[in-house]
Coordinates of C-alpha atoms and ligand atoms in Angstrom, one line a residue:
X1 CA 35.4 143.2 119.8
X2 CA 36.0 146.2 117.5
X3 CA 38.6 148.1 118.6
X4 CA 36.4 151.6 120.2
X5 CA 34.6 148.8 122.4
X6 CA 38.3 147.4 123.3
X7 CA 39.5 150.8 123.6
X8 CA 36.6 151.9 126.3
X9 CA 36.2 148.4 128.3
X10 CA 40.6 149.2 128.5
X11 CA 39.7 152.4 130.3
X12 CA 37.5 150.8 132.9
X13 CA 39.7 150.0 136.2
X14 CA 38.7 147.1 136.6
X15 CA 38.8 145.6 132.6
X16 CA 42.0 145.2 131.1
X17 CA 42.6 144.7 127.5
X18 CA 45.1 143.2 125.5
X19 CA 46.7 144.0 122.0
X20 CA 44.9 141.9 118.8
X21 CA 48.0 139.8 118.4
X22 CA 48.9 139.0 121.7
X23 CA 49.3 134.9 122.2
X24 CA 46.8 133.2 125.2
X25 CA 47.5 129.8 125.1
X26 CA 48.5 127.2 127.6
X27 CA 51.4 124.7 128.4
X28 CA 51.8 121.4 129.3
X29 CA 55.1 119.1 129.3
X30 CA 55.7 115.4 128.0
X31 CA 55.5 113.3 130.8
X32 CA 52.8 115.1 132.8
X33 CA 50.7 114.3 130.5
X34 CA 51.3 111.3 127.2
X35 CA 51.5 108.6 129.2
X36 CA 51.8 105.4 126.9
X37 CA 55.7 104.8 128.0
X38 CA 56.1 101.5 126.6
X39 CA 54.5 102.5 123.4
X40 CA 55.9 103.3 120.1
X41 CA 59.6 102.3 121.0
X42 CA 60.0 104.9 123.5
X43 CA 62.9 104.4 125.7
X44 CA 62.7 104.9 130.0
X45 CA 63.5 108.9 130.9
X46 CA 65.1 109.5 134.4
X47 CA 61.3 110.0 135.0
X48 CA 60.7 106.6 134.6
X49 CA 63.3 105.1 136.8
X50 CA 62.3 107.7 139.2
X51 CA 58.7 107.4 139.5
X52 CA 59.0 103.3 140.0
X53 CA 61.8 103.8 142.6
X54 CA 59.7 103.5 146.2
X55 CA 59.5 106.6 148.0
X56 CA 59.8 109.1 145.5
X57 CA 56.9 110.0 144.6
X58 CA 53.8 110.7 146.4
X59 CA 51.9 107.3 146.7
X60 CA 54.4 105.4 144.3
X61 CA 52.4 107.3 141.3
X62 CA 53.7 107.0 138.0
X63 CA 53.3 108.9 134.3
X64 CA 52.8 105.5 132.8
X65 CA 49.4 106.3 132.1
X66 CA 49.2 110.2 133.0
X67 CA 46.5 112.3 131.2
X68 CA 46.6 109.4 127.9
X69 CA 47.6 112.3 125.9
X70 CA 49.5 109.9 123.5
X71 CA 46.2 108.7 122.2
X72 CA 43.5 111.2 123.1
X73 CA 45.4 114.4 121.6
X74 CA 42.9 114.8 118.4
X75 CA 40.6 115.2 121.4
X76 CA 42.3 117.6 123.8
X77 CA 43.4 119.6 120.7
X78 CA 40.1 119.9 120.0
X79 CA 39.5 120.8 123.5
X80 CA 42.3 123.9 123.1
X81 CA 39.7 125.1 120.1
X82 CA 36.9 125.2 121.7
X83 CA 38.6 127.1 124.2
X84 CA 39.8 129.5 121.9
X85 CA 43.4 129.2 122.6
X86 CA 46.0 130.7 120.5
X87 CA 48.9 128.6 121.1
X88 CA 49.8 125.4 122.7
X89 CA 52.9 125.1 124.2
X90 CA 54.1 121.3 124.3
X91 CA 57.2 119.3 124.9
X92 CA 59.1 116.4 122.9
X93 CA 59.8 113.4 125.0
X94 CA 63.9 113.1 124.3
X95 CA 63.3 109.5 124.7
X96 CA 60.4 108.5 122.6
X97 CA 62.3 110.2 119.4
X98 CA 65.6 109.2 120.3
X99 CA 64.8 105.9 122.9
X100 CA 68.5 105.8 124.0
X101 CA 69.3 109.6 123.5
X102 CA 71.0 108.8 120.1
X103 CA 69.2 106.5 117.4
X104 CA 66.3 108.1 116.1
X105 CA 63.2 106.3 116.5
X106 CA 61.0 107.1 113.2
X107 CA 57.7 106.4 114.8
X108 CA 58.5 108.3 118.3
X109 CA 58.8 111.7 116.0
X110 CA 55.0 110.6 114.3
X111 CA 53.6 111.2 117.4
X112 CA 54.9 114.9 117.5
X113 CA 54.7 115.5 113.3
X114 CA 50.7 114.6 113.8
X115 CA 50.2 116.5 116.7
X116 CA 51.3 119.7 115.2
X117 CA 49.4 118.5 111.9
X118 CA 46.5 118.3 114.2
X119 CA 47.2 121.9 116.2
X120 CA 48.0 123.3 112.8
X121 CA 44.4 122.2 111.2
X122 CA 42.9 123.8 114.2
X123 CA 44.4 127.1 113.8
X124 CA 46.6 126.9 117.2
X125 CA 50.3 127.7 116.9
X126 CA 52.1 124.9 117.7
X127 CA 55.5 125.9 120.7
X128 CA 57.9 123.3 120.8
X129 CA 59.9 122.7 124.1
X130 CA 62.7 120.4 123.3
X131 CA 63.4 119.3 127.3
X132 CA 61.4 119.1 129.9
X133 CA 63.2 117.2 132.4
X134 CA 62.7 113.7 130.7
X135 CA 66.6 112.7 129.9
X136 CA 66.9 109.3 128.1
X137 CA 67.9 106.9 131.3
X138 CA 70.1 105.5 128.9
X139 CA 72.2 109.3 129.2
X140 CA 71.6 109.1 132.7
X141 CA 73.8 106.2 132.8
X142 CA 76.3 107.7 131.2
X143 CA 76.8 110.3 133.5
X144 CA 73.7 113.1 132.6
X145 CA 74.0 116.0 132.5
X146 CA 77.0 115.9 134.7
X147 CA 78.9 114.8 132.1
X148 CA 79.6 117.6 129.0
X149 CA 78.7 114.7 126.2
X150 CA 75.0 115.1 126.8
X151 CA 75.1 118.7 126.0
X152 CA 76.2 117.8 122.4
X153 CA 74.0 115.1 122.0
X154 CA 71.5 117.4 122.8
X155 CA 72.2 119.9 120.3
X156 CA 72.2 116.6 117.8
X157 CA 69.0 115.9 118.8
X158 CA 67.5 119.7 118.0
X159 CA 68.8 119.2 114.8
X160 CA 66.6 115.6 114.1
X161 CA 63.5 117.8 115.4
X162 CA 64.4 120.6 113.4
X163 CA 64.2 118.1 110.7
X164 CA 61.4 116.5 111.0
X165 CA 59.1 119.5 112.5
X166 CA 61.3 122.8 111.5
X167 CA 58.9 123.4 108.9
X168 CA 56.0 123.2 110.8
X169 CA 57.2 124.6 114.1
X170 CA 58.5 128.1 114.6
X171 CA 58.6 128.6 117.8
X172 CA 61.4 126.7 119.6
X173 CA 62.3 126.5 123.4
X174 CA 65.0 124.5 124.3
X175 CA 64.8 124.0 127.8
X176 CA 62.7 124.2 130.5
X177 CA 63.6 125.9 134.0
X178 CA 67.2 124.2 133.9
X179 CA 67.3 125.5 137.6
X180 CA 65.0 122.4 138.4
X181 CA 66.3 119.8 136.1
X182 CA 69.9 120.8 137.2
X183 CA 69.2 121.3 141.6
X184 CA 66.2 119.8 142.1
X185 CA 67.7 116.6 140.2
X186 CA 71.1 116.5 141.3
X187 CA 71.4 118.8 144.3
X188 CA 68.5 117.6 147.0
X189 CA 67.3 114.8 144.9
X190 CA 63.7 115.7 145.0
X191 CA 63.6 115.4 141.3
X192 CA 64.7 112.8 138.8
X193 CA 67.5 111.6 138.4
X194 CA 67.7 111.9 142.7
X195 CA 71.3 113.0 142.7
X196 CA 72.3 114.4 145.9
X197 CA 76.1 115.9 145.1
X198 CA 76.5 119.9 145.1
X199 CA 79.3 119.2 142.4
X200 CA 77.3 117.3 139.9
X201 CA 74.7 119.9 140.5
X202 CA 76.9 122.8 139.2
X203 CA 78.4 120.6 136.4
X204 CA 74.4 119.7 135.5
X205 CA 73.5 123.7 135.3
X206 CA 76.4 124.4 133.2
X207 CA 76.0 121.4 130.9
X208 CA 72.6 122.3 130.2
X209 CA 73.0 125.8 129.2
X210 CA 76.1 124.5 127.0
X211 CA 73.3 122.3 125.5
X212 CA 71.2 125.4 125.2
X213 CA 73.4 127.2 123.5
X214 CA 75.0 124.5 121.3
X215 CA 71.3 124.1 120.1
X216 CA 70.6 127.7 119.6
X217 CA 73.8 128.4 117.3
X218 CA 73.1 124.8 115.2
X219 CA 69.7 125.8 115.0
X220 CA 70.3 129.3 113.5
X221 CA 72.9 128.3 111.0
X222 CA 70.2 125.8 109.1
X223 CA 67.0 128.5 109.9
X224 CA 67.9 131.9 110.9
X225 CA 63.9 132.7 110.5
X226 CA 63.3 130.3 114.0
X227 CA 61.6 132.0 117.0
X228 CA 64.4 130.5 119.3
X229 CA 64.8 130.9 123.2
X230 CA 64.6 128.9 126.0
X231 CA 62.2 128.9 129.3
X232 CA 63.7 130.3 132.8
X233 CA 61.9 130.0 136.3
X234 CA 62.2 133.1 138.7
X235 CA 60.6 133.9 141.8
X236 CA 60.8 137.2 143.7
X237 CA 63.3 137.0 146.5
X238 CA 63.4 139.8 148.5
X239 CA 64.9 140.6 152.3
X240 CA 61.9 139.4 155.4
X241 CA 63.7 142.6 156.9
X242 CA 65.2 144.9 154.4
X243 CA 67.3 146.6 157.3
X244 CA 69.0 142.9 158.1
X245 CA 72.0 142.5 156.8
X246 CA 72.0 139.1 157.2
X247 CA 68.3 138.9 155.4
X248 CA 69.6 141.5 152.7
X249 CA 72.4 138.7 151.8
X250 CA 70.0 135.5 151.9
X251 CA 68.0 138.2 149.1
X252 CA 71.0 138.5 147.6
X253 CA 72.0 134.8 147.4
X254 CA 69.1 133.1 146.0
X255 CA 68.1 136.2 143.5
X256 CA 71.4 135.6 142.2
X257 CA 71.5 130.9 142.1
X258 CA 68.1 131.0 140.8
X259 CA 67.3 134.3 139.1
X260 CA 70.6 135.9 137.9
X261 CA 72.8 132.6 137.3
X262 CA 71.1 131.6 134.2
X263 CA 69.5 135.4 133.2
X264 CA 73.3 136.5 133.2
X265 CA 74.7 133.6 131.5
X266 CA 72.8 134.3 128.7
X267 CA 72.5 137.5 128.5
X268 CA 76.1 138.8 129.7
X269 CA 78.2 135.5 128.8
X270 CA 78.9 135.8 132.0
X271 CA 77.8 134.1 135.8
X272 CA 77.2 136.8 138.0
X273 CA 81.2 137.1 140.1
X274 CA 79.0 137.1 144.0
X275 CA 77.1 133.6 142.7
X276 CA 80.2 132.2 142.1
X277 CA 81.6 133.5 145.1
X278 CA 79.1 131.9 147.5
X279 CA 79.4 128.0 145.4
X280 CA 83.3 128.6 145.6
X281 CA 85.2 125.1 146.4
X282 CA 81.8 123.7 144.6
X283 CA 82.8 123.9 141.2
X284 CA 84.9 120.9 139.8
X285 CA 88.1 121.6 138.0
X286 CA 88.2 122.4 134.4
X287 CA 84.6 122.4 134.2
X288 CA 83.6 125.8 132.1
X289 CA 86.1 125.7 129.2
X290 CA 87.2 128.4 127.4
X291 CA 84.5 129.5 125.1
X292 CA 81.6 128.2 126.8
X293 CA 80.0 131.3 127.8
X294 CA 79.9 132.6 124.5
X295 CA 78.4 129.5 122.9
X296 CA 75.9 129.8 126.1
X297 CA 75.0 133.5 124.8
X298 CA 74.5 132.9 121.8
X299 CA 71.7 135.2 120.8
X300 CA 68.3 134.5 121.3
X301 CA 64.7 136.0 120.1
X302 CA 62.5 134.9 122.9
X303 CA 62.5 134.4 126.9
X304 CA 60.0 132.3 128.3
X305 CA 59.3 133.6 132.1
X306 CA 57.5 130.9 134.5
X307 CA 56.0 132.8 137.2
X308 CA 54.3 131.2 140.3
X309 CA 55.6 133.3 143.4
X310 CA 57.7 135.6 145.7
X311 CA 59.0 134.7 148.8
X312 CA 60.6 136.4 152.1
X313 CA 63.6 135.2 152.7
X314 CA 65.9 135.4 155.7
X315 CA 69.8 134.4 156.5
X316 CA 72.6 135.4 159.3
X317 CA 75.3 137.9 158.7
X318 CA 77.0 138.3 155.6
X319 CA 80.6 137.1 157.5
X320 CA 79.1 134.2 158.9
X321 CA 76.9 133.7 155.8
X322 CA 79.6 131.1 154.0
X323 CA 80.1 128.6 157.5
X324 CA 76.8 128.4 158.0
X325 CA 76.0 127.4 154.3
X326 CA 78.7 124.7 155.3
X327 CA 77.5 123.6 158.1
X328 CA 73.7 123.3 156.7
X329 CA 75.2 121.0 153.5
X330 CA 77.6 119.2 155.6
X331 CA 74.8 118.5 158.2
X332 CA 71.2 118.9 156.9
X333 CA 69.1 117.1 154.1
X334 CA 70.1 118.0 150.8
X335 CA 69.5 121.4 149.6
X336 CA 69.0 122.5 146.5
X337 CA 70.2 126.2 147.3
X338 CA 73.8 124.9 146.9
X339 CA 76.3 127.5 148.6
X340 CA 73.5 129.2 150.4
X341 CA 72.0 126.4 152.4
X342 CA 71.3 128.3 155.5
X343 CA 68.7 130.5 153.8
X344 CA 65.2 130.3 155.1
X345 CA 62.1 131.4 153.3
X346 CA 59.2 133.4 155.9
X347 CA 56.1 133.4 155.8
X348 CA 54.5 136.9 154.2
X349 CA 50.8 136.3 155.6
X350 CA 49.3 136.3 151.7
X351 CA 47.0 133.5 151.0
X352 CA 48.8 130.3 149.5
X353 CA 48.1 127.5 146.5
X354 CA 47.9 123.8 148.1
X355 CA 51.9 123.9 146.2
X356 CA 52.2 126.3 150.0
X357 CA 53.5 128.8 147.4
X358 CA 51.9 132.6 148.1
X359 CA 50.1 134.4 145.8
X360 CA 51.8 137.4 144.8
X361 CA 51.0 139.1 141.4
X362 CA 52.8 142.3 142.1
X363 CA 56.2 140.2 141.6
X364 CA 55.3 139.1 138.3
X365 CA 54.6 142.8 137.2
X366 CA 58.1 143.9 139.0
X367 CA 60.1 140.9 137.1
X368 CA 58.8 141.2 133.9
X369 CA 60.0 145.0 133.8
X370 CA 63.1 143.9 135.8
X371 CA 64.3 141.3 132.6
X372 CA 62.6 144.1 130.1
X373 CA 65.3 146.6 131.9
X374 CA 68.0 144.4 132.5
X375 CA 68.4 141.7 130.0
X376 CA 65.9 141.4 127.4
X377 CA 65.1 144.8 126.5
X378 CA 69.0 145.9 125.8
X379 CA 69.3 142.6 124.0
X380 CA 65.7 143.2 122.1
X381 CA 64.3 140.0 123.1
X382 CA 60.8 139.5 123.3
X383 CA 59.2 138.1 126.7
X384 CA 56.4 135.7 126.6
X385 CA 55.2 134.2 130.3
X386 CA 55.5 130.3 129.1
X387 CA 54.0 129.7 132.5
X388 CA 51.6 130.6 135.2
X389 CA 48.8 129.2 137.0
X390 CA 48.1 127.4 140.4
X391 CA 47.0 124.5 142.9
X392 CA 43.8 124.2 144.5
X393 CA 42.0 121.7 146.3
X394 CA 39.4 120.9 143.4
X395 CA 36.0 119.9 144.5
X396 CA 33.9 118.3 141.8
X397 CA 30.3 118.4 141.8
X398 CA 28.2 115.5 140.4
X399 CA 28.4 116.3 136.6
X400 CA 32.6 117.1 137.7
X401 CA 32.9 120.0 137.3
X402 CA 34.7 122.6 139.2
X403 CA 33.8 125.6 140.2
X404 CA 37.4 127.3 140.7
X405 CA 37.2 130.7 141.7
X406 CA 40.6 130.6 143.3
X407 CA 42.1 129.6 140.1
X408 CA 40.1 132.1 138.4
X409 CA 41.2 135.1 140.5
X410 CA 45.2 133.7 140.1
X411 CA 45.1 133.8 136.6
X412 CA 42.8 137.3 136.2
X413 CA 45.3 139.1 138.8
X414 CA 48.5 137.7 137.1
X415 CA 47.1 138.7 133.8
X416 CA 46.7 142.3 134.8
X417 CA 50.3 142.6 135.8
X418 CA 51.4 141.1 132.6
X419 CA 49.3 144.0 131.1
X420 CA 50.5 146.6 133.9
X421 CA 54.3 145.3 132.6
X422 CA 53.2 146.1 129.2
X423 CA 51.5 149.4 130.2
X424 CA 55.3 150.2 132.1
X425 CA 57.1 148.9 129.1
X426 CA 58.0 145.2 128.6
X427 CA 57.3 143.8 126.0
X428 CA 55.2 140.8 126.4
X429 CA 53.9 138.9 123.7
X430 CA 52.0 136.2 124.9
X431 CA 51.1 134.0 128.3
X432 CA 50.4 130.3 128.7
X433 CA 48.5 129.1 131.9
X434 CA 49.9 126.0 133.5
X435 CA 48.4 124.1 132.7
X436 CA 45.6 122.6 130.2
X437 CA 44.8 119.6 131.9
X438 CA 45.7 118.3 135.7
X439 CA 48.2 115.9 135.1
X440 CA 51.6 114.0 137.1
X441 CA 52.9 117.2 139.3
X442 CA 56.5 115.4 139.4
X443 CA 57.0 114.3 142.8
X444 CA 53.4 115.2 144.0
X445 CA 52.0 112.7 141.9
X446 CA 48.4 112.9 141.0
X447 CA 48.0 115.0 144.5
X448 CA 48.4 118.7 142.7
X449 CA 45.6 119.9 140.1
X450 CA 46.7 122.5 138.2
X451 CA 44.5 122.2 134.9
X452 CA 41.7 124.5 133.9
X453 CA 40.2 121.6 132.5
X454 CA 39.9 118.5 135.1
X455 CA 41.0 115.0 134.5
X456 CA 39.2 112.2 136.3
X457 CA 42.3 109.7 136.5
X458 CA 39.5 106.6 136.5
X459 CA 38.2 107.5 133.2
X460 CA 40.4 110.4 131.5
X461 CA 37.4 112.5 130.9
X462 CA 38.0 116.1 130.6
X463 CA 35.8 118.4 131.9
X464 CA 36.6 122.1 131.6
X465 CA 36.8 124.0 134.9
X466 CA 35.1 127.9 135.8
X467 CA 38.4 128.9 134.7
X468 CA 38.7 127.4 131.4
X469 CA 35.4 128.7 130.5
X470 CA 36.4 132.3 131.9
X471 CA 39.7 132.2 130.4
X472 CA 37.9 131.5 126.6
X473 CA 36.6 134.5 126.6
X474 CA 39.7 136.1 127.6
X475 CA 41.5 134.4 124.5
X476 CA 38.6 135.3 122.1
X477 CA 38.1 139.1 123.5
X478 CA 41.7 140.0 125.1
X479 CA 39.4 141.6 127.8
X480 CA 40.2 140.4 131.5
X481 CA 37.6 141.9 133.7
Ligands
FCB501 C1 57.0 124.3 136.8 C2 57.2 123.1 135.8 C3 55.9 122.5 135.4 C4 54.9 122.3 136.5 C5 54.7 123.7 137.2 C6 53.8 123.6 138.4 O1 58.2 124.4 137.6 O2 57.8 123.6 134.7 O3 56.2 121.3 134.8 O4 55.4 121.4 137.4 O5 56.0 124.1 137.7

């Protein structure tokens, strides 16, 4: 579209347009979608262990097989052409390049050196994500990411990507949401490895942004050109009754675990003084060492942003706030809210994804200016939404495909307040749906779809959804009407 036809569809309320270079691509993550776990000397991940252990995930399903990325990616990249998509954001399974977190595996980094060779012959930029949950089991054993050594074996195993891909790939995440990896997987257990201590939880979140931040500054010494950052999850907390004390502090508690803990950290070099406050008698001994935080800030070019919702949130009163966190970890089921496990989330009324997770656009808008204002646009880091997207009960019709207007309508309305944050100021560069293909949801299993293209799990054929064909033209034209 020339730029006068760009400029006058822009000016129509309901057509938004985008800037020529902005990036539309989309994401997916290692074992939600290779498969092929015994192939290629890859070692077991945390993922693996957890997925065969009964009763962790839904219907005992697996990634063994997943979407058969592994062999089918000449296919699904030319799949991201035809859809028109910029970039394709990707992550390296730790344990198929380094089996037992340490030896490299020469054949495990093939997989990933053809892959970009592949995105790279079709024009798509090629986003490397270094960890997406999958820590070698044989790290596990060794403590994970509760004990400090895997934080520098991670930052040695950057350096054997950086190796074999640094040429290729530019653009360089190294972590994904470390609020899951590190709560979900060693707080309530609902992730892998199915920890259930507060302690290790804490040591696990700091561990990894030591990894982070050990990567980063190894990273930038051999290739200051690298497009380097890492990927954060937020979701808009804010008060069910803004004139509740006690629903002002549960606000106040989560914003600051999930949102500010890791925003501040590496930002500021610092975690925010309330956070710590609330997980006091929670952090072990000795744990942050002198010069952590400034490794941990090291400076970055990029912040990924997943965005999937807001929620209402309620608690008691701010003096009784810290016994009843006590009394909910001493008596409940694990919690992944560590020092704030009395807060509740309430309903707002807005429709939902089949995740139960409310659809609220406005918050993506409000954070994306919030970070621009607050973090990233003193620190003149560029924000890119690494993820976005939603659930929905799919229903195929004969030929399977799937007519997903709900989808649709997510992805349109949280597009327009990535533009409205752009419009307001933040500076967004690029958004990546979650996700490409319906693939293993963690501990959903197979039950979640989130792809615009569907995956029939009996034959692996893809069949692009309503969405995927409505979000090409949005990648070709930068127009979202
Ligand atoms: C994010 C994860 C991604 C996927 C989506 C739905 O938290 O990064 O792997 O599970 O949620």
């Amino acid at each position: 579209m020339n730029p006068s036809v760009a400029a006058e569809v822009a000016s129509s309320p309901s057509t938004v347009a985008f800037p020529a270079d902005f990036l539309f691509g989309s994401a997916t993550a290692a074992y939600q979608v290779e498969g092929a776990v015994a192939e290629g000397g890859r070692g077991p991940s945390v993922w693996d262990t957890f997925s065969h252990t009964p009763g962790k995930v839904h219907e005992g399903e697996t990634g063994d097989v997943a979407c058969d990325h592994f062999h089918r990616f000449r296919e699904d990249v030319a799949l991201m052409k035809r859809l028109n998509l910029k970039v394709y954001r990707f992550s390296v399974s730790w344990s198929r390049v380094m089996p037992d977190g340490e030896t490299v595996n020469p054949q495990g980094l093939k997989f990933y050196s053809d892959l970009v060779d592949e995105l790279l012959a079709a024009g798509i930029l090629p986003w490397l994500t270094q960890y997406h949950w999958d820590l070698p089991q044989a790290l596990e054993d060794q403590g994970g990411w509760a004990n400090r050594r895997t934080a520098e074996l991670f930052a040695e195993y950057a350096v054997v990507l950086h190796k074999a891909l640094g040429g290729r790939v530019r653009h360089w995440t190294t972590l994904n949401e470390p609020w899951c990896a590190a709560f979900l997987g060693y707080a309530n257990g609902h992730h892998a490895p199915g920890r259930t201590s507060p302690e290790d939880s804490l040591a696990a979140a700091h561990h990894l942004l030591l990894g982070h931040g050990l990567a980063v500054a190894e990273l930038r010494r051999r290739d200051p050109e690298l497009e380097l950052g890492l990927t954060l999850n937020f979701t808009d907390y804010r008060p069910a009754d803004p004139e509740a004390p006690g629903d002002v502090d549960a606000a106040r508690r989560l914003d600051g675990s999930f949102n500010r803990f890791f925003a501040s950290a590496i930002f500021h070099g610092a975690y925010p003084e309330d956070v710590l406050e609330d997980q006091h008698g929670l952090w072990r001994e000795g744990l942050v060492q002198p010069g952590d935080l400034e490794i941990i800030s090291t400076p970055i070019d990029v912040l990924g942003v997943n965005f999937y919702t807001g929620e209402l949130l309620t608690g008691v009163e701010p003096e009784q706030a810290s016994a009843a966190a006590a009394a909910a970890r001493a008596g409940g089921a694990p919690n992944p809210n560590v020092g704030s496990e009395h807060v509740a989330s309430v309903s707002r009324g807005l429709p939902a994804t089949s995740m139960g997770w409310e659809v609220f656009p406005q918050g993506l808008k409000d954070l994306l200016m919030r970070l621009h204002r607050e973090y990233t646009g003193p620190a003149g880091v560029a924000l890119y939404v690494t993820e976005n997207g939603a659930a929905y009960p799919d229903q195929p019709d004969a030929q399977d495909f799937v007519q997903d207007d709900d989808r649709l309508s997510y992805i349109r309305e949280h597009l327009r307040a990535v533009r409205d944050a752009m419009d307001a100021g933040a500076d967004v560069r690029g958004y990546f749906v979650w996700s490409l293909l319906d693939n293993f949801e963690w501990a959903f299993g197979y039950d979640r779809r989130f792809g615009i293209v569907r995956v029939d799990y009996d034959t692996l054929q893809r069949t692009p959804k309503a969405s995927a064909h409505w979000y090409a033209q949005v990648a070709a034209t930068g127009v979202v009407d």
